[in-house]
Coordinates of C-alpha atoms in Angstrom, one line a residue:
X1 CA -22.7 10.4 6.1
X2 CA -24.5 11.7 3.0
X3 CA -22.4 12.4 0.0
X4 CA -22.0 16.1 -1.0
X5 CA -24.3 15.5 -4.1
X6 CA -26.9 13.8 -1.9
X7 CA -26.7 16.8 0.5
X8 CA -27.3 19.2 -2.3
X9 CA -30.2 17.1 -3.6
X10 CA -31.7 16.8 -0.2
X11 CA -31.4 20.5 0.5
X12 CA -32.9 21.4 -2.9
X13 CA -35.7 18.9 -2.5
X14 CA -36.5 20.3 1.0
X15 CA -36.7 23.9 -0.3
X16 CA -38.9 22.8 -3.3
X17 CA -41.2 21.1 -0.9
X18 CA -41.4 24.2 1.3
X19 CA -42.2 26.5 -1.7
X20 CA -44.4 24.0 -3.7
X21 CA -45.8 21.5 -1.2
X22 CA -48.5 20.2 -3.6
X23 CA -46.1 19.3 -6.4
X24 CA -43.7 16.4 -6.9
X25 CA -40.5 17.8 -5.4
X26 CA -38.2 15.3 -7.1
X27 CA -39.4 16.1 -10.6
X28 CA -39.4 19.8 -9.9
X29 CA -35.8 19.6 -8.5
X30 CA -34.6 17.9 -11.6
X31 CA -36.2 20.7 -13.7
X32 CA -34.5 23.3 -11.6
X33 CA -31.1 21.6 -12.0
X34 CA -31.6 21.4 -15.8
X35 CA -32.5 25.1 -15.9
X36 CA -29.4 26.3 -13.9
X37 CA -27.0 23.7 -15.4
X38 CA -28.3 22.9 -18.8
X39 CA -26.9 20.0 -20.9
X40 CA -25.4 18.4 -17.8
X41 CA -23.1 21.4 -17.2
X42 CA -20.5 20.9 -14.5
X43 CA -21.2 22.0 -10.9
X44 CA -19.2 21.9 -7.8
X45 CA -19.1 18.6 -5.8
X46 CA -19.2 20.6 -2.6
X47 CA -20.9 23.9 -2.1
X48 CA -19.0 26.9 -0.9
X49 CA -19.1 27.4 2.8
X50 CA -19.7 30.8 4.3
X51 CA -16.4 32.7 4.7
X52 CA -15.0 36.2 4.4
X53 CA -13.0 35.4 1.3
X54 CA -15.6 36.5 -1.3
X55 CA -14.6 40.2 -0.9
X56 CA -11.8 42.3 0.5
X57 CA -10.7 45.9 1.3
X58 CA -10.0 46.3 -2.5
X59 CA -13.7 46.0 -3.3
X60 CA -15.7 49.1 -4.1
X61 CA -18.6 49.4 -6.6
X62 CA -19.7 52.1 -9.1
X63 CA -23.4 52.3 -9.8
X64 CA -24.4 53.6 -13.2
X65 CA -26.9 53.3 -16.0
X66 CA -25.6 51.9 -19.3
X67 CA -26.3 55.3 -20.8
X68 CA -25.3 57.7 -18.0
X69 CA -22.6 58.8 -20.5
X70 CA -23.6 59.5 -24.2
X71 CA -22.2 61.4 -27.2
X72 CA -24.8 60.7 -29.9
X73 CA -22.3 58.8 -32.0
X74 CA -20.9 55.8 -30.1
X75 CA -22.6 53.0 -28.2
X76 CA -23.2 54.1 -24.6
X77 CA -21.7 50.9 -23.3
X78 CA -18.5 51.6 -25.3
X79 CA -18.4 55.1 -23.7
X80 CA -18.9 53.6 -20.3
X81 CA -16.1 51.1 -20.8
X82 CA -13.8 54.0 -21.9
X83 CA -14.8 56.1 -18.9
X84 CA -14.2 53.1 -16.5
X85 CA -10.7 52.5 -17.9
X86 CA -9.8 56.2 -17.9
X87 CA -11.2 57.3 -14.6
X88 CA -12.2 54.3 -12.5
X89 CA -9.5 51.8 -12.9
X90 CA -7.8 51.3 -9.5
X91 CA -10.6 53.4 -7.9
X92 CA -13.4 50.8 -7.9
X93 CA -13.2 47.2 -9.0
X94 CA -16.9 46.5 -9.4
X95 CA -19.6 48.0 -11.6
X96 CA -23.3 47.8 -11.2
X97 CA -24.9 48.5 -14.6
X98 CA -28.6 49.2 -13.9
X99 CA -31.0 47.3 -16.1
X100 CA -29.5 47.1 -19.6
X101 CA -32.4 45.2 -21.2
X102 CA -35.1 46.4 -23.6
X103 CA -37.8 48.1 -21.5
X104 CA -40.8 50.3 -21.7
X105 CA -40.7 52.5 -18.5
X106 CA -39.0 53.1 -15.2
X107 CA -35.6 53.5 -16.8
X108 CA -35.2 49.8 -17.4
X109 CA -37.2 48.2 -14.6
X110 CA -40.2 47.4 -16.8
X111 CA -38.3 44.7 -18.8
X112 CA -39.6 43.3 -22.1
X113 CA -36.8 40.9 -22.8
X114 CA -34.4 39.5 -20.1
X115 CA -32.3 37.7 -22.7
X116 CA -31.3 40.7 -24.8
X117 CA -29.2 43.9 -24.2
X118 CA -31.0 47.0 -25.1
X119 CA -29.7 47.7 -28.7
X120 CA -29.6 51.4 -27.9
X121 CA -26.8 50.6 -25.4
X122 CA -24.9 47.9 -27.2
X123 CA -24.8 44.1 -27.0
X124 CA -23.7 41.2 -24.9
X125 CA -20.2 41.6 -26.3
X126 CA -20.0 45.1 -24.7
X127 CA -21.3 43.7 -21.4
X128 CA -18.7 40.9 -21.5
X129 CA -15.9 43.5 -22.2
X130 CA -16.7 45.4 -19.0
X131 CA -17.1 42.1 -17.1
X132 CA -13.5 41.2 -18.2
X133 CA -12.2 44.3 -16.4
X134 CA -14.5 44.7 -13.4
X135 CA -16.8 42.6 -11.1
X136 CA -20.1 43.1 -12.9
X137 CA -23.4 43.4 -11.1
X138 CA -26.7 43.1 -13.0
X139 CA -30.3 43.4 -12.1
X140 CA -32.6 40.4 -11.9
X141 CA -35.9 42.3 -12.1
X142 CA -37.8 39.2 -10.9
X143 CA -40.9 40.6 -9.4
X144 CA -42.5 42.1 -12.5
X145 CA -42.2 42.6 -16.2
X146 CA -43.4 45.2 -18.7
X147 CA -47.1 45.2 -19.5
X148 CA -46.1 45.8 -23.1
X149 CA -43.7 42.9 -23.4
X150 CA -44.2 39.6 -25.1
X151 CA -44.9 37.7 -21.9
X152 CA -47.9 39.9 -20.9
X153 CA -49.1 40.2 -24.4
X154 CA -49.2 36.4 -24.6
X155 CA -51.1 36.3 -21.2
X156 CA -53.7 38.7 -22.6
X157 CA -54.2 36.4 -25.5
X158 CA -54.5 33.3 -23.3
X159 CA -51.3 31.7 -24.7
X160 CA -49.6 29.0 -22.7
X161 CA -47.5 29.0 -20.6
X162 CA -47.9 32.7 -20.1
X163 CA -51.5 32.5 -19.3
X164 CA -50.4 31.4 -15.8
X165 CA -47.4 33.7 -15.4
X166 CA -49.1 36.7 -13.7
X167 CA -50.7 37.2 -10.3
X168 CA -54.4 37.8 -10.4
X169 CA -56.7 39.1 -7.6
X170 CA -60.1 40.5 -7.2
X171 CA -61.2 44.0 -6.2
X172 CA -63.4 42.2 -3.6
X173 CA -60.3 40.6 -1.9
X174 CA -59.1 41.8 1.4
X175 CA -56.1 43.9 0.3
X176 CA -56.0 46.3 3.3
X177 CA -52.8 45.0 4.7
X178 CA -50.8 45.0 1.5
X179 CA -47.6 47.0 1.8
X180 CA -47.1 49.4 -1.1
X181 CA -44.1 51.5 -2.2
X182 CA -46.3 53.6 -4.5
X183 CA -49.6 55.4 -4.6
X184 CA -51.0 54.0 -7.9
X185 CA -53.9 51.5 -7.8
X186 CA -52.7 48.0 -6.9
X187 CA -54.9 46.1 -9.4
X188 CA -55.3 46.7 -13.1
X189 CA -58.2 45.3 -15.1
X190 CA -57.3 43.7 -18.4
X191 CA -59.3 41.7 -21.0
X192 CA -58.4 38.1 -21.7
X193 CA -60.0 35.3 -23.6
X194 CA -61.5 34.1 -20.3
X195 CA -63.0 37.5 -19.7
X196 CA -61.8 40.5 -17.6
X197 CA -59.0 39.8 -15.1
X198 CA -57.4 42.0 -12.4
X199 CA -53.6 41.7 -12.4
X200 CA -51.4 42.8 -9.5
X201 CA -49.1 45.8 -10.0
X202 CA -46.9 46.5 -7.0
X203 CA -45.1 49.4 -8.7
X204 CA -47.0 50.7 -11.7
X205 CA -49.5 49.5 -14.3
X206 CA -46.6 49.1 -16.7
X207 CA -45.0 46.7 -14.3
X208 CA -47.2 43.6 -13.8
X209 CA -46.2 41.2 -11.1
X210 CA -45.3 37.6 -11.9
X211 CA -46.9 34.7 -10.1
X212 CA -44.2 32.6 -8.5
X213 CA -46.8 30.2 -7.2
X214 CA -46.4 28.8 -10.8
X215 CA -43.0 26.9 -10.7
X216 CA -42.5 27.6 -14.4
X217 CA -42.0 31.2 -13.5
X218 CA -39.2 30.3 -11.1
X219 CA -37.6 27.9 -13.6
X220 CA -37.6 30.6 -16.3
X221 CA -35.9 33.0 -14.0
X222 CA -33.2 30.5 -13.2
X223 CA -32.6 30.1 -17.0
X224 CA -32.2 33.8 -17.2
X225 CA -29.7 33.8 -14.3
X226 CA -27.7 31.2 -16.0
X227 CA -27.6 33.3 -19.2
X228 CA -26.3 36.3 -17.2
X229 CA -23.7 34.3 -15.4
X230 CA -22.5 32.9 -18.8
X231 CA -22.1 36.5 -20.0
X232 CA -19.8 37.5 -17.1
X233 CA -22.2 38.7 -14.4
X234 CA -20.9 37.8 -11.0
X235 CA -23.2 39.8 -8.6
X236 CA -26.9 39.3 -9.0
X237 CA -29.1 42.1 -7.6
X238 CA -32.5 40.7 -6.7
X239 CA -34.6 43.7 -7.4
X240 CA -37.8 44.2 -5.3
X241 CA -37.4 40.7 -4.1
X242 CA -39.4 41.4 -0.8
X243 CA -42.7 41.5 -2.8
X244 CA -42.1 38.3 -4.8
X245 CA -44.7 36.1 -3.1
X246 CA -48.3 37.1 -2.5
X247 CA -51.1 35.7 -0.3
X248 CA -54.4 37.4 -0.2
X249 CA -55.1 38.7 3.3
X250 CA -51.5 39.3 4.2
X251 CA -49.0 42.2 3.8
X252 CA -47.6 40.4 0.7
X253 CA -44.1 41.4 1.8
X254 CA -41.3 39.2 3.2
X255 CA -43.4 36.1 3.1
X256 CA -42.0 32.7 4.1
X257 CA -42.0 31.5 0.5
X258 CA -40.0 34.6 -0.6
X259 CA -37.2 33.7 1.8
X260 CA -37.3 30.1 0.6
X261 CA -36.9 31.2 -3.0
X262 CA -33.8 33.3 -2.1
X263 CA -32.4 30.3 -0.2
X264 CA -32.9 28.2 -3.3
X265 CA -31.1 30.7 -5.4
X266 CA -28.3 30.8 -2.8
X267 CA -28.0 27.1 -2.8
X268 CA -27.6 27.0 -6.6
X269 CA -25.0 29.8 -6.5
X270 CA -23.0 28.0 -3.8
X271 CA -22.7 25.0 -6.1
X272 CA -21.9 27.0 -9.2
X273 CA -18.4 26.7 -10.5
X274 CA -18.4 30.5 -11.0
X275 CA -18.2 32.7 -7.9
X276 CA -21.7 34.3 -7.8
X277 CA -22.8 36.7 -5.1
X278 CA -26.5 37.4 -4.3
X279 CA -27.5 40.9 -3.3
X280 CA -31.0 41.6 -2.1
X281 CA -32.6 45.0 -2.7
X282 CA -35.1 45.5 0.2
X283 CA -35.7 49.1 1.0
X284 CA -37.3 48.5 4.4
X285 CA -36.6 49.0 8.1
X286 CA -33.5 47.3 9.6
X287 CA -34.9 44.1 11.1
X288 CA -36.8 43.3 7.9
X289 CA -33.7 44.1 5.8
X290 CA -31.4 41.9 7.9
X291 CA -33.8 39.0 7.6
X292 CA -32.5 38.5 4.1
X293 CA -29.2 37.2 5.5
X294 CA -31.2 34.3 6.7
X295 CA -29.1 31.8 8.6
X296 CA -26.1 32.5 6.3
X297 CA -28.2 30.8 3.6
X298 CA -29.9 33.6 1.8
X299 CA -28.3 36.8 0.5
X300 CA -24.5 37.2 0.6
X301 CA -25.0 40.9 0.7
X302 CA -27.8 43.3 1.7
X303 CA -28.1 47.0 1.1
X304 CA -27.5 49.2 4.2
X305 CA -30.7 51.2 3.4
X306 CA -30.8 53.3 6.6
X307 CA -27.5 54.9 5.7
X308 CA -28.6 57.4 3.1
X309 CA -31.2 59.2 5.3
X310 CA -29.1 58.9 8.5
X311 CA -25.9 60.2 6.9
X312 CA -27.9 63.0 5.2
X313 CA -29.4 64.0 8.5
X314 CA -26.0 64.1 10.2
X315 CA -24.7 66.3 7.5
X316 CA -27.7 68.6 7.5
X317 CA -28.0 68.8 11.3
X318 CA -24.3 68.9 12.3
X319 CA -25.0 66.0 14.7
X320 CA -24.3 62.3 14.4
X321 CA -26.5 61.5 17.3
X322 CA -29.1 59.4 15.4
X323 CA -26.5 57.9 13.1
X324 CA -24.4 56.9 16.1
X325 CA -27.4 55.5 18.0
X326 CA -28.4 53.4 14.9
X327 CA -24.9 52.2 14.2
X328 CA -24.3 51.2 17.8
X329 CA -27.2 48.8 17.6
X330 CA -26.2 47.3 14.2
X331 CA -24.9 43.7 14.4
X332 CA -21.8 42.7 12.5
X333 CA -22.7 40.8 9.4
X334 CA -22.7 37.1 9.9
X335 CA -19.7 35.0 8.5
X336 CA -20.1 34.9 4.7
X337 CA -22.3 38.0 4.7
X338 CA -21.6 41.7 4.1
X339 CA -23.4 45.0 4.0
X340 CA -23.4 47.2 0.8
X341 CA -22.9 50.8 2.1
X342 CA -24.1 53.7 0.0
X343 CA -25.7 57.2 0.2
X344 CA -27.0 57.5 -3.3
X345 CA -28.4 55.4 -6.1
X346 CA -30.6 55.7 -9.1
X347 CA -33.6 55.9 -6.8
X348 CA -34.2 58.6 -4.2
X349 CA -33.1 58.7 -0.6
X350 CA -35.5 56.3 1.0
X351 CA -37.2 57.5 4.1
X352 CA -38.9 54.3 5.2
X353 CA -35.6 52.7 6.5
X354 CA -35.4 55.7 8.9
X355 CA -38.7 54.7 10.6
X356 CA -38.2 54.3 14.3
X357 CA -34.8 55.9 14.1
X358 CA -35.4 59.5 13.1
X359 CA -38.2 61.4 14.9
X360 CA -40.9 62.9 12.7
X361 CA -39.8 66.4 13.3
X362 CA -36.2 65.6 12.2
X363 CA -37.6 64.0 9.0
X364 CA -39.7 67.1 8.4
X365 CA -36.5 69.3 8.7
X366 CA -34.7 67.0 6.3
X367 CA -37.5 67.3 3.7
X368 CA -37.6 71.1 4.1
X369 CA -33.9 71.4 3.6
X370 CA -33.8 69.1 0.6
X371 CA -36.7 71.0 -1.0
X372 CA -34.8 74.3 -0.4
X373 CA -31.9 72.7 -2.3
X374 CA -34.2 72.0 -5.3
X375 CA -35.1 68.4 -4.3
X376 CA -38.5 66.7 -4.6
X377 CA -40.5 64.3 -2.4
X378 CA -42.3 61.1 -3.5
X379 CA -45.1 59.6 -1.5
X380 CA -46.3 56.0 -0.9
X381 CA -49.8 54.7 0.1
X382 CA -50.3 53.4 3.6
X383 CA -52.2 50.2 4.4
X384 CA -55.8 51.3 5.2
X385 CA -55.4 54.6 3.4
X386 CA -53.3 57.8 3.6
X387 CA -49.9 58.6 2.4
X388 CA -46.4 59.4 3.7
X389 CA -43.1 60.5 2.2
X390 CA -41.4 57.4 0.6
X391 CA -38.2 59.0 -0.7
X392 CA -36.4 62.3 -1.3
X393 CA -35.6 62.8 -4.9
X394 CA -32.3 64.8 -5.2
X395 CA -28.8 64.3 -6.2
X396 CA -26.9 63.5 -3.0
X397 CA -24.3 66.2 -3.8
X398 CA -27.1 68.7 -4.0
X399 CA -28.8 67.3 -0.9
X400 CA -25.8 68.3 1.2
X401 CA -25.5 71.8 -0.3
X402 CA -27.5 73.2 2.6
X403 CA -27.7 72.4 6.3
X404 CA -30.5 73.2 8.7
X405 CA -28.8 76.6 9.0
X406 CA -28.7 77.3 5.3
X407 CA -26.0 77.4 2.6
X408 CA -22.3 77.9 3.5
X409 CA -18.8 77.6 2.0
X410 CA -18.4 73.9 3.1
X411 CA -20.4 72.2 0.4
X412 CA -17.6 70.0 -1.1
X413 CA -16.0 69.2 2.3
X414 CA -19.4 68.2 3.7
X415 CA -20.1 66.0 0.7
X416 CA -16.7 64.3 1.0
X417 CA -17.2 63.7 4.7
X418 CA -20.5 61.9 3.9
X419 CA -18.8 59.7 1.4
X420 CA -15.8 59.0 3.7
X421 CA -18.3 57.6 6.3
X422 CA -19.4 55.1 3.6
X423 CA -15.8 54.2 3.0
X424 CA -15.1 53.7 6.7
X425 CA -18.0 51.4 7.7
X426 CA -18.0 47.7 7.9
X427 CA -19.1 46.4 4.5
X428 CA -18.5 47.1 0.8
X429 CA -18.8 50.7 -0.3
X430 CA -20.8 51.7 -3.4
X431 CA -21.0 55.0 -5.1
X432 CA -23.5 56.3 -7.7
X433 CA -21.8 57.7 -10.8
X434 CA -23.5 61.1 -10.2
X435 CA -22.0 61.3 -6.7
X436 CA -18.5 60.6 -8.1
X437 CA -19.1 63.3 -10.7
X438 CA -20.8 65.9 -8.4
X439 CA -23.7 66.0 -10.9
X440 CA -26.3 68.7 -10.1
X441 CA -30.1 68.2 -10.0
X442 CA -31.5 67.7 -13.5
X443 CA -34.8 69.7 -13.3
X444 CA -35.1 69.8 -17.1
X445 CA -35.3 66.0 -17.1
X446 CA -38.0 66.0 -14.5
X447 CA -40.1 68.4 -16.5
X448 CA -39.4 66.5 -19.8
X449 CA -40.1 63.1 -18.4
X450 CA -42.7 63.8 -15.7
X451 CA -40.9 61.7 -13.2
X452 CA -39.3 62.8 -9.9
X453 CA -36.5 60.3 -10.0
X454 CA -35.3 61.8 -13.3
X455 CA -33.7 64.6 -11.2
X456 CA -30.9 62.2 -10.3
X457 CA -30.6 60.3 -13.6
X458 CA -28.7 62.9 -15.7
X459 CA -27.1 61.8 -19.0
X460 CA -23.7 63.4 -19.4
X461 CA -22.5 64.4 -22.9
X462 CA -19.1 62.6 -22.8
X463 CA -17.0 65.4 -24.5
X464 CA -18.5 67.9 -22.1
X465 CA -17.8 65.6 -19.1
X466 CA -14.2 65.0 -20.1
X467 CA -13.7 68.7 -20.5
X468 CA -15.0 69.4 -17.0
X469 CA -12.9 66.5 -15.5
X470 CA -9.8 67.8 -17.3
X471 CA -10.3 71.3 -15.7
X472 CA -8.7 71.2 -12.2
X473 CA -10.8 74.2 -11.2
X474 CA -14.2 72.5 -11.9
X475 CA -16.2 71.1 -9.0
X476 CA -16.7 67.9 -11.0
X477 CA -12.9 67.4 -11.3
X478 CA -12.2 68.3 -7.6
X479 CA -14.8 65.9 -6.3
X480 CA -13.8 63.0 -8.5
X481 CA -10.1 63.5 -7.7
X482 CA -10.6 63.7 -4.0
X483 CA -13.0 60.7 -3.9
X484 CA -10.6 58.7 -6.1
X485 CA -7.6 59.5 -3.9
X486 CA -9.4 58.4 -0.8
X487 CA -10.7 55.2 -2.3
X488 CA -7.3 54.2 -3.6
X489 CA -5.9 54.8 -0.1
X490 CA -8.7 52.8 1.5
X491 CA -8.0 49.8 -0.7
X492 CA -4.5 49.5 0.9
X493 CA -5.8 49.2 4.5
X494 CA -6.6 45.7 5.7
X495 CA -8.6 47.2 8.6
X496 CA -11.2 48.2 6.0
X497 CA -11.9 44.6 4.9
X498 CA -15.7 44.4 4.7
X499 CA -15.8 42.0 7.7
X500 CA -13.0 43.6 9.8
X501 CA -13.9 44.2 13.4
X502 CA -15.9 47.4 14.0
X503 CA -16.7 49.2 17.2
X504 CA -18.7 52.5 17.3
X505 CA -17.0 55.1 19.5
X506 CA -18.9 57.4 21.9
X507 CA -17.4 60.9 21.4
X508 CA -18.7 64.4 20.9
X509 CA -22.0 64.1 19.0
X510 CA -20.5 66.1 16.2
X511 CA -18.0 63.3 15.6
X512 CA -19.0 60.0 14.1
X513 CA -16.3 57.6 15.2
X514 CA -15.4 54.0 14.4
X515 CA -12.7 51.7 15.4
X516 CA -11.8 49.1 12.7
X517 CA -9.4 46.2 13.2
X518 CA -8.1 43.9 10.5
X519 CA -9.0 40.2 10.5
X520 CA -5.4 39.3 11.6
X521 CA -5.6 42.0 14.3
X522 CA -2.5 43.7 13.0
X523 CA -3.9 47.0 11.8
X524 CA -6.2 49.3 13.7
X525 CA -7.9 52.4 12.2
X526 CA -9.8 55.0 14.1
X527 CA -12.0 56.5 11.5
X528 CA -13.3 59.9 12.8
X529 CA -15.6 62.2 11.0
X530 CA -16.6 65.7 12.0
X531 CA -20.1 66.1 10.7
X532 CA -20.4 69.8 11.7
X533 CA -19.3 73.2 10.4
X534 CA -17.4 73.9 13.6
X535 CA -13.7 73.4 14.5
X536 CA -13.5 70.9 17.4
X537 CA -11.0 69.0 19.4
X538 CA -10.9 65.3 20.5
X539 CA -8.6 64.0 23.1
X540 CA -6.4 61.0 22.1
X541 CA -7.4 59.3 25.4
X542 CA -11.1 59.6 24.4
X543 CA -10.3 57.7 21.2
X544 CA -8.3 55.2 23.3
X545 CA -5.1 55.3 21.2
X546 CA -2.7 52.7 22.6
X547 CA 0.4 54.1 24.2
X548 CA 3.7 52.9 22.7
X549 CA 2.3 52.7 19.2
X550 CA 3.1 55.2 16.5
X551 CA -0.1 56.6 15.1
X552 CA -0.5 58.3 11.7
X553 CA -3.5 60.1 10.1
X554 CA -3.6 58.5 6.7
X555 CA -5.5 61.4 5.2
X556 CA -3.1 64.2 6.3
X557 CA 0.2 62.3 7.0
X558 CA 0.1 63.9 10.5
X559 CA 1.6 61.9 13.4
X560 CA -0.7 61.6 16.4
X561 CA 0.7 61.3 19.9
X562 CA -1.4 59.0 22.1
X563 CA -0.4 61.1 25.1
X564 CA -0.3 64.4 23.2
X565 CA -2.5 67.4 22.7
X566 CA -6.1 67.2 21.5
X567 CA -6.6 66.2 17.9
X568 CA -8.0 69.2 16.0
X569 CA -10.7 68.8 13.4
X570 CA -11.6 71.5 10.9
X571 CA -15.2 71.7 9.7
X572 CA -16.2 68.4 8.1
X573 CA -12.7 67.0 8.4
X574 CA -12.2 63.2 8.5
X575 CA -9.2 61.4 9.9
X576 CA -8.1 57.7 9.5
X577 CA -5.7 57.3 12.4
X578 CA -3.8 54.0 12.1
X579 CA -0.9 52.1 13.6
X580 CA 0.1 50.5 10.3
X581 CA 0.6 52.1 6.9

């Protein structure tokens, strides 16, 4: 039997051979090890095996920019740290700080220096201080860098090694099948000492794609990962990873080598002494998204991207029909894997993950309703020409202000119902700071910055925010209080472990129902959500409550008789009915 170290070496060498078949795999493997464990740093003798022990029901994540809270006097990361301790301690235990590096555009996703913290936010000491209190997630923006950063400037001047860092193509190449998330031209012409070159820009001309066919690019990214781990990062979000590897004449998305690179990173993390979780950001339809679990050897966690449009549709339509149909077909995450569930992030509400799930007319009604609530729509280019809606740009709190019927008095309850679904599902729940704070659409930022996504990237003045949160009559205060109470309650329920058993219940289409059972099979929770503005009734026998057990709705404290009368639901009411509390 091979020793553990030999097994690691064998696995690493095999992956290197798969990615770079024309290079010496043993030499390249040694360079990879040196990049991830410099100076003979210690690594585990045996890699972690897939298990459900990397997370628990206590886990929930707050998504925020480093400067979502400002006051014009203090470092934004100091203010964020203060807000986290004041308002989020015990509510969430993880924090995703969106790109906190120097950048030139796209609110941080056009990075100029992966090794520095943006001085306008603070420094590494501020990052480490937050990491001491919360599980910290950072962005590895590994597909592209800023066109104005030192790497690309060196490329334009023909300086090694950066002269081979960026992916080049020709306008004459067959690019018809390339999958794009944007409408901007794919190629950008630039002058170099070797003459004009056309560089690949998946997202924008300020975001130039790296060329991972050059192993030096991968090795440099591994050095950057090590730096982040050493500064307290424990969850690595692989941004736009689906586009990482390109081959002319293909779709240039989800290619075999891309999966092999993720597998290589997973192998290194499994042998790291630190507990590091890989999260892939792939805003694509379900089958493509789930492929990043691999065979329990790629991402630990994937975003549940269909959730935002499907939950929004349920809230707007008053029917969970499509959400239920989709969830019924969703497989449980493999052992050692988990879903990250959310409705809102710094980006818009992606429409592509709803392909094949929501009919075109339902998407059109959603778009119309979001636009009536002040939201915007961003488009993407289709292979072969044409465009289609890529995402809805709107604060999620505002997106559920209206239903297909119009506005009503149920706005806050409808929003809370949408977020309670996220809390109830198998997986780890994540909440954008502007959802927690019921932040309205920021149209002024859109006009000022000329970018649709700015509508959902408001920067709160901290004294103003604290004043609103201290006012029990404010919407911001009510939403944060009710969300926090529910999350604290959720964290005490073993049936809400991210890998606890889940079964989707077939009930009235206005009710989205789930049965969750703890890993030790001791606690059951029937999580029921009325997504309509109507009062309705559900029979306890339809839910299949077991006779002889005492059942309690955790959210109201009401006892439920398994043989009793129908369970009554007010408009948008949620119930967590359990046999253990």
